[in-house]
Amino acid sequence: MSDWTDRPGHPGQSPPEWSPRRDPPSPALEPPTLAPPTRKAPPPSTRTAPLPGMPSPAAPGRYDSGPDPRGGRGSRKPRRRAGRGRRYLRTAGVLVSALVLGGAGTYVWADTRLNQEVDLGALGARVPSGEGTTYLVVGSDSREGLSEQDRKDLNTGSAEGRRTDSVILLHTGESGTTMVSLPRDSWVTLPPYVDPGTGRGYRAAPDKLNAAFSLGGPDLLVRTVERNTGVRVDHYAEIGFAGFVGVVDAVGGVDLCLGRPVRDKDSGANLPAGCQTLDGAEALAFVRQRKQEAQGDLGRTRNQQRFLAALARKAATPSTLADPSTSFPTLRAGLDTLIVDEGTELPDLMGLFDAMRKATGGGGRQLNVPVADPDLRTPKGSAVKWDERRARALFDALREDRPPG
């Protein structure tokens, strides 16, 4: 297969128009995102990174050729002056944030515990910055922090290294908040890369999205997502199994109603039908299972979004926020296996959590990338083929901070 910039498109009948679900605005109070200071936006670019199998819409050489001089952050539009009512809401949000952080001492403690091991500024050639802010949120199957007994109890296996269990683009800006799940089996084009273990170089080639993470870690995953979506990643956040289980247990479990029993030998899921409270181990098994889902990896991404919505509702309740015995362990559990980029400070992380809450709480949009074939036969096994035309429209909207659709 030739390099992605030279590949012809696939003519044929276009699939039906994609109409994303639009959730009504949430009536809940929204704490401020505490985003970094506003920076002047760069001149607009006409460059769009092609999807796999799509020709390049612009001449080569329009990518940024080095680290972003602004530190890799996306541009933002000037904020409008808030009216009295919105100022009251923001004040309430600050008070809620103060309850969560438990004072300046806790803030400093949390800030020093951030594991900023991903250097987005060293990635080299990248797509141009867009409007608003885009986070790449990754749930990995890292076993770090788990004992041998934990691994057995959680059915995680003993595989070393890290692979993705979920990949989410979370965009927030003037047009609102949008969460887009990217199936880990998505058939994409990996950019050229050097194996960090052997030093051997590889040319661009088609593969599953999950392969980017297992072969080159967060760096290659970010470059792969940017190349195939055209959307610049401003911040990276990854949490492992131990952190996920710890957060769920710290909030006292998460309430979820299941329309049918969920049983999966590989993930360890064994849940009856009906409404129930899932502890950390049960929640992990639920979001990992996919073999019982009719649409496989796509069904798993929908379950993940559904569970994140339930977790956000539980974590944002007054009883959770106002109780230090709950809020502090939740914060600690989340930070224990959290990995972020070097440009992410605690205010950026709080902005990510707030954007996640909006997207899953009815004040934003929860979408899956449009799919043309959920069972594409490839040399690497069954994969998920994106609908190129509809996916392009979605990613263009994110990059330009427009409502999708």
Coordinates of C-alpha atoms in Angstrom, one line a residue:
M1 CA 0.0 0.0 0.0
S2 CA 1.4 3.4 -0.9
D3 CA 1.8 6.3 1.5
W4 CA -1.5 7.9 2.6
T5 CA -0.9 11.2 0.9
D6 CA -0.7 9.5 -2.5
R7 CA -3.7 7.1 -2.2
P8 CA -6.7 7.7 -4.4
G9 CA -10.2 8.1 -2.8
H10 CA -12.9 5.4 -2.9
P11 CA -15.6 6.4 -5.3
G12 CA -19.0 5.0 -4.8
Q13 CA -22.4 5.7 -3.3
S14 CA -22.2 8.0 -0.3
P15 CA -23.7 6.7 3.0
P16 CA -26.7 8.4 4.6
E17 CA -26.2 11.7 6.2
W18 CA -24.9 11.5 9.7
S19 CA -27.1 13.2 12.3
P20 CA -25.5 13.3 15.8
R21 CA -27.6 13.2 18.9
R22 CA -28.0 16.7 20.4
D23 CA -28.5 16.7 24.1
P24 CA -30.4 19.6 25.8
P25 CA -28.3 22.0 27.9
S26 CA -27.8 20.8 31.5
P27 CA -29.5 22.8 34.2
A28 CA -26.7 22.1 36.7
L29 CA -24.3 24.7 37.8
E30 CA -21.1 24.6 35.9
P31 CA -17.8 25.4 37.6
P32 CA -15.2 27.3 35.6
T33 CA -12.7 25.5 33.5
L34 CA -9.8 27.6 34.7
A35 CA -8.2 27.4 31.3
P36 CA -4.8 28.9 30.5
P37 CA -4.6 32.7 29.6
T38 CA -6.0 33.6 26.2
R39 CA -3.5 33.6 23.4
K40 CA -3.7 35.1 20.0
A41 CA -4.9 32.6 17.4
P42 CA -2.6 31.8 14.4
P43 CA -3.8 32.6 10.8
P44 CA -6.3 30.1 9.6
S45 CA -4.9 27.2 7.6
T46 CA -6.5 25.3 4.7
R47 CA -4.5 22.2 5.5
T48 CA -6.6 19.1 6.5
A49 CA -4.9 15.8 7.4
P50 CA -6.4 13.1 5.1
L51 CA -8.2 10.1 6.4
P52 CA -6.9 6.7 5.4
G53 CA -7.6 6.2 1.7
M54 CA -8.2 9.9 1.0
P55 CA -6.1 12.2 -1.2
S56 CA -4.4 15.2 0.3
P57 CA -6.7 18.3 0.0
A58 CA -3.7 20.7 0.0
A59 CA -0.1 20.7 -1.2
P60 CA 2.5 19.0 1.0
G61 CA 4.5 21.0 3.4
R62 CA 1.6 22.8 5.1
Y63 CA 2.1 21.0 8.4
D64 CA 3.9 22.8 11.3
S65 CA 7.6 21.9 11.1
G66 CA 8.5 21.9 14.8
P67 CA 7.3 22.5 18.3
D68 CA 4.5 25.0 18.7
P69 CA 6.0 28.3 19.9
R70 CA 3.0 28.7 22.1
G71 CA 3.7 25.5 24.0
G72 CA 1.4 23.2 22.0
R73 CA -1.9 24.8 23.2
G74 CA -4.8 25.5 20.9
S75 CA -5.9 29.0 20.2
R76 CA -8.9 30.5 22.0
K77 CA -11.3 33.3 21.1
P78 CA -11.6 36.2 23.5
R79 CA -14.1 35.6 26.2
R80 CA -17.2 37.7 26.4
R81 CA -17.8 39.7 29.6
A82 CA -20.1 37.7 31.8
G83 CA -23.3 39.1 33.1
R84 CA -24.2 39.3 36.8
G85 CA -26.0 35.9 36.7
R86 CA -23.1 34.1 35.1
R87 CA -20.7 35.7 37.6
Y88 CA -22.8 34.2 40.4
L89 CA -22.6 30.8 38.7
R90 CA -18.8 31.1 38.4
T91 CA -18.5 32.1 42.0
A92 CA -20.4 29.1 43.0
G93 CA -18.2 27.0 40.8
V94 CA -15.1 28.4 42.5
L95 CA -16.5 27.4 45.9
V96 CA -17.2 23.9 44.6
S97 CA -13.7 23.6 43.3
A98 CA -12.3 24.8 46.7
L99 CA -14.3 22.0 48.4
V100 CA -12.8 19.5 46.0
L101 CA -9.2 20.7 46.5
G102 CA -9.6 21.2 50.2
G103 CA -7.5 24.4 50.3
A104 CA -4.2 25.6 49.0
G105 CA -2.2 22.8 50.7
T106 CA -4.1 20.2 48.8
Y107 CA -3.8 22.1 45.6
V108 CA 0.0 22.2 45.9
W109 CA 0.1 18.5 46.8
A110 CA -2.1 17.6 43.8
D111 CA -0.1 19.7 41.4
T112 CA 3.2 18.1 42.5
R113 CA 1.8 14.6 41.9
L114 CA 1.0 15.2 38.2
N115 CA 3.1 12.8 36.1
Q116 CA 4.0 15.0 33.2
E117 CA 5.9 12.5 31.1
V118 CA 4.6 13.2 27.6
D119 CA 6.3 16.0 25.7
L120 CA 4.0 17.2 22.9
G121 CA 6.4 19.9 22.0
A122 CA 9.0 17.4 20.9
L123 CA 6.7 15.6 18.4
G124 CA 8.0 17.5 15.4
A125 CA 5.8 17.9 12.3
R126 CA 2.2 18.3 13.5
V127 CA -1.1 19.5 12.1
P128 CA -1.9 23.2 12.6
S129 CA -3.6 24.4 15.8
G130 CA -7.4 24.8 15.7
E131 CA -9.9 26.8 17.7
G132 CA -10.9 25.9 21.2
T133 CA -9.1 23.2 23.2
T134 CA -8.9 19.5 22.4
Y135 CA -7.9 16.8 24.9
L136 CA -6.9 13.2 24.0
V137 CA -8.1 11.1 26.8
V138 CA -6.8 7.5 26.9
G139 CA -7.8 4.6 29.1
S140 CA -4.9 2.2 29.1
D141 CA -4.5 -1.4 30.2
S142 CA -1.4 -0.5 32.1
R143 CA -1.0 -2.9 35.2
E144 CA 1.2 -0.4 37.0
G145 CA 0.1 -0.2 40.7
L146 CA -1.6 -3.6 40.6
S147 CA -0.3 -6.5 42.6
E148 CA -0.3 -10.1 41.3
Q149 CA -3.5 -10.7 43.3
D150 CA -5.1 -7.5 41.9
R151 CA -4.4 -8.7 38.4
K152 CA -6.0 -12.0 39.1
D153 CA -9.0 -10.5 40.8
L154 CA -9.5 -7.9 38.0
N155 CA -8.9 -10.4 35.1
T156 CA -6.3 -8.1 33.6
G157 CA -3.9 -10.8 32.7
S158 CA -0.1 -10.4 33.0
A159 CA 0.8 -8.7 29.8
E160 CA 3.4 -6.1 30.2
G161 CA 3.5 -2.7 28.6
R162 CA 0.5 -0.5 27.7
R163 CA -2.3 -0.8 25.2
T164 CA -5.4 1.3 24.8
D165 CA -8.8 0.3 26.1
S166 CA -10.4 3.6 25.2
V167 CA -9.4 6.6 23.0
I168 CA -11.5 9.7 23.3
L169 CA -11.2 13.2 21.6
L170 CA -12.7 15.7 24.0
H171 CA -13.2 19.2 22.5
T172 CA -14.4 22.3 24.3
G173 CA -14.8 25.8 23.1
E174 CA -17.3 28.5 22.1
S175 CA -19.5 25.9 20.3
G176 CA -19.8 23.8 23.5
T177 CA -18.3 20.4 24.5
T178 CA -18.1 17.3 22.3
M179 CA -16.8 13.9 23.2
V180 CA -15.9 11.6 20.3
S181 CA -14.9 8.0 20.9
L182 CA -12.4 6.5 18.5
P183 CA -12.6 2.7 18.5
R184 CA -9.2 1.2 19.3
D185 CA -9.6 -1.2 16.3
S186 CA -10.0 1.8 13.9
W187 CA -8.1 1.1 10.6
V188 CA -5.9 4.2 10.3
T189 CA -2.5 5.2 8.8
L190 CA 0.4 5.2 11.3
P191 CA 2.9 7.9 10.5
P192 CA 6.7 7.1 10.1
Y193 CA 8.2 6.3 13.5
V194 CA 11.3 5.0 15.2
D195 CA 10.9 2.0 17.6
P196 CA 12.0 3.4 21.0
G197 CA 13.3 -0.1 22.0
T198 CA 15.4 -1.0 18.9
G199 CA 16.0 2.4 17.2
R200 CA 14.7 0.9 13.9
G201 CA 12.7 3.2 11.7
Y202 CA 9.4 2.4 10.0
R203 CA 7.6 4.0 7.1
A204 CA 4.0 5.1 7.2
A205 CA 1.6 2.1 7.0
P206 CA -2.0 1.1 7.7
D207 CA -2.7 -0.5 11.0
K208 CA -5.1 -0.5 14.0
L209 CA -5.2 2.6 16.2
N210 CA -4.3 0.5 19.2
A211 CA -1.1 -0.5 17.4
A212 CA 0.1 3.1 17.5
F213 CA 0.0 3.1 21.3
S214 CA 1.6 -0.4 21.7
L215 CA 4.4 0.3 19.2
G216 CA 5.3 3.9 20.1
G217 CA 3.4 4.9 23.2
P218 CA 1.6 8.2 23.7
D219 CA 3.9 10.1 21.2
L220 CA 3.0 7.8 18.3
L221 CA -0.7 7.7 19.3
V222 CA -1.0 11.5 19.4
R223 CA 0.7 11.8 16.0
T224 CA -1.5 9.0 14.6
V225 CA -4.7 10.7 15.8
E226 CA -3.6 14.1 14.5
R227 CA -2.7 12.6 11.1
N228 CA -6.0 10.8 10.6
T229 CA -8.3 13.4 12.0
G230 CA -6.6 16.7 11.2
V231 CA -7.3 17.8 14.8
R232 CA -4.5 19.2 16.9
V233 CA -4.2 17.6 20.4
D234 CA -3.6 20.4 23.0
H235 CA -3.5 18.1 26.0
Y236 CA -2.9 14.4 26.7
A237 CA -4.3 12.5 29.7
E238 CA -4.1 8.7 30.3
I239 CA -5.3 6.7 33.3
G240 CA -4.5 3.0 34.0
F241 CA -6.5 0.2 35.4
A242 CA -5.5 0.9 39.0
G243 CA -6.5 4.5 38.8
F244 CA -9.9 3.7 37.3
V245 CA -10.8 1.1 39.9
G246 CA -9.6 3.5 42.7
V247 CA -11.8 6.4 41.5
V248 CA -14.9 4.3 41.3
D249 CA -14.3 2.8 44.7
A250 CA -13.5 6.2 46.2
V251 CA -16.9 7.6 45.2
G252 CA -18.7 4.6 46.7
G253 CA -19.5 2.8 43.5
V254 CA -21.5 3.9 40.4
D255 CA -25.2 3.3 39.8
L256 CA -26.1 1.7 36.5
C257 CA -29.2 0.0 35.1
L258 CA -28.7 -2.8 32.7
G259 CA -31.4 -4.1 30.3
R260 CA -29.8 -7.6 30.1
P261 CA -27.2 -9.6 32.0
V262 CA -23.6 -8.9 31.0
R263 CA -21.2 -11.8 31.2
D264 CA -17.8 -12.0 29.6
K265 CA -15.1 -14.5 30.5
D266 CA -12.2 -12.4 29.3
S267 CA -13.0 -9.2 31.2
G268 CA -14.6 -11.0 34.2
A269 CA -17.9 -9.3 33.8
N270 CA -20.8 -11.2 35.5
L271 CA -23.5 -8.6 36.1
P272 CA -27.3 -9.4 36.3
A273 CA -29.9 -7.3 34.6
G274 CA -31.5 -4.4 36.5
C275 CA -30.3 -1.4 38.4
Q276 CA -27.3 -1.9 40.6
T277 CA -24.2 -0.2 42.1
L278 CA -20.9 -1.3 40.5
D279 CA -17.7 -1.3 42.5
G280 CA -14.4 -0.6 40.9
A281 CA -13.7 -4.2 39.7
E282 CA -17.2 -4.6 38.3
A283 CA -17.0 -1.3 36.5
L284 CA -13.7 -2.1 35.0
A285 CA -15.1 -5.4 33.7
F286 CA -18.1 -3.7 32.3
V287 CA -16.2 -1.1 30.3
R288 CA -13.7 -3.6 29.0
Q289 CA -16.1 -6.3 27.7
R290 CA -17.1 -6.3 24.1
K291 CA -17.6 -9.9 22.9
Q292 CA -21.2 -9.8 24.1
E293 CA -21.8 -6.6 22.2
A294 CA -23.4 -7.1 18.8
Q295 CA -21.2 -4.3 17.4
G296 CA -18.0 -5.4 19.2
D297 CA -15.6 -2.5 19.6
L298 CA -18.4 0.0 18.8
G299 CA -20.6 -1.4 21.5
R300 CA -17.8 -1.1 24.0
T301 CA -17.3 2.6 23.2
R302 CA -21.0 3.2 23.8
N303 CA -20.8 1.4 27.2
Q304 CA -17.7 3.5 28.1
Q305 CA -19.5 6.7 27.4
R306 CA -22.6 5.5 29.3
F307 CA -20.5 4.6 32.3
L308 CA -18.5 7.9 32.2
A309 CA -21.8 9.8 32.3
A310 CA -22.9 7.8 35.4
L311 CA -19.5 8.3 37.1
A312 CA -19.6 12.1 36.4
R313 CA -23.1 12.3 37.9
K314 CA -21.9 10.5 41.0
A315 CA -18.7 12.5 41.4
A316 CA -20.5 15.8 41.0
T317 CA -23.1 15.2 43.7
P318 CA -22.9 17.6 46.7
S319 CA -22.4 14.7 49.1
T320 CA -19.3 13.6 47.2
L321 CA -17.9 17.1 46.7
A322 CA -18.4 18.3 50.3
D323 CA -17.1 15.2 52.0
P324 CA -13.3 15.3 52.3
S325 CA -13.3 11.6 53.2
T326 CA -14.6 11.0 49.7
S327 CA -13.3 13.9 47.6
F328 CA -9.7 13.5 48.8
P329 CA -9.4 9.8 48.1
T330 CA -11.0 10.3 44.7
L331 CA -8.4 12.9 43.8
R332 CA -5.6 10.8 45.1
A333 CA -6.8 7.6 43.3
G334 CA -7.2 9.6 40.0
L335 CA -3.6 11.0 40.3
D336 CA -2.0 7.7 41.2
T337 CA -1.9 6.3 37.6
L338 CA -2.6 9.5 35.7
I339 CA -0.1 10.5 33.0
V340 CA -0.4 13.9 31.3
D341 CA 1.7 16.0 28.9
E342 CA 4.3 18.5 30.1
G343 CA 2.0 21.5 29.3
T344 CA -0.8 20.2 31.5
E345 CA -1.1 21.9 34.9
L346 CA -3.7 21.3 37.5
P347 CA -6.1 24.1 36.1
D348 CA -5.9 22.4 32.7
L349 CA -6.8 19.1 34.3
M350 CA -9.7 20.6 36.2
G351 CA -10.8 22.0 32.8
L352 CA -10.7 18.5 31.3
F353 CA -12.8 17.1 34.2
D354 CA -15.3 19.9 33.8
A355 CA -15.5 19.3 30.0
M356 CA -16.0 15.6 30.6
R357 CA -18.8 16.4 33.1
K358 CA -20.5 18.6 30.6
A359 CA -20.3 16.1 27.7
T360 CA -21.6 13.3 29.8
G361 CA -24.1 15.2 31.9
G362 CA -26.4 16.5 29.1
G363 CA -24.7 19.8 28.5
G364 CA -22.7 18.5 25.5
R365 CA -22.5 15.9 22.8
Q366 CA -21.4 12.2 23.0
L367 CA -20.6 10.8 19.6
N368 CA -18.8 7.8 18.0
V369 CA -16.7 8.4 14.9
P370 CA -19.0 7.7 11.9
V371 CA -18.3 4.1 10.6
A372 CA -18.7 2.6 7.2
D373 CA -17.7 -1.0 8.0
P374 CA -17.4 -2.3 11.6
D375 CA -15.9 -5.6 10.4
L376 CA -13.3 -4.7 7.8
R377 CA -11.1 -7.6 6.9
T378 CA -7.4 -6.6 7.0
P379 CA -4.0 -8.3 7.2
K380 CA -4.2 -7.4 10.9
G381 CA -7.6 -9.0 11.5
S382 CA -11.0 -7.5 11.8
A383 CA -10.9 -3.7 12.0
V384 CA -13.3 -0.7 12.0
K385 CA -13.4 1.4 8.9
W386 CA -14.4 5.0 9.3
D387 CA -16.9 6.6 7.0
E388 CA -14.5 9.0 5.3
R389 CA -16.9 11.7 4.2
R390 CA -18.9 12.0 7.5
A391 CA -15.8 11.6 9.6
R392 CA -14.1 14.4 7.7
A393 CA -17.1 16.7 8.4
L394 CA -17.0 15.8 12.1
F395 CA -13.3 16.5 12.5
D396 CA -13.5 19.7 10.5
A397 CA -16.2 20.9 12.9
L398 CA -14.0 20.1 15.9
R399 CA -11.0 21.8 14.4
E400 CA -13.0 24.9 13.6
D401 CA -14.9 24.9 16.9
R402 CA -18.3 24.5 15.2
P403 CA -21.2 22.3 16.3
P404 CA -21.0 19.0 14.4
G405 CA -23.8 18.2 12.0

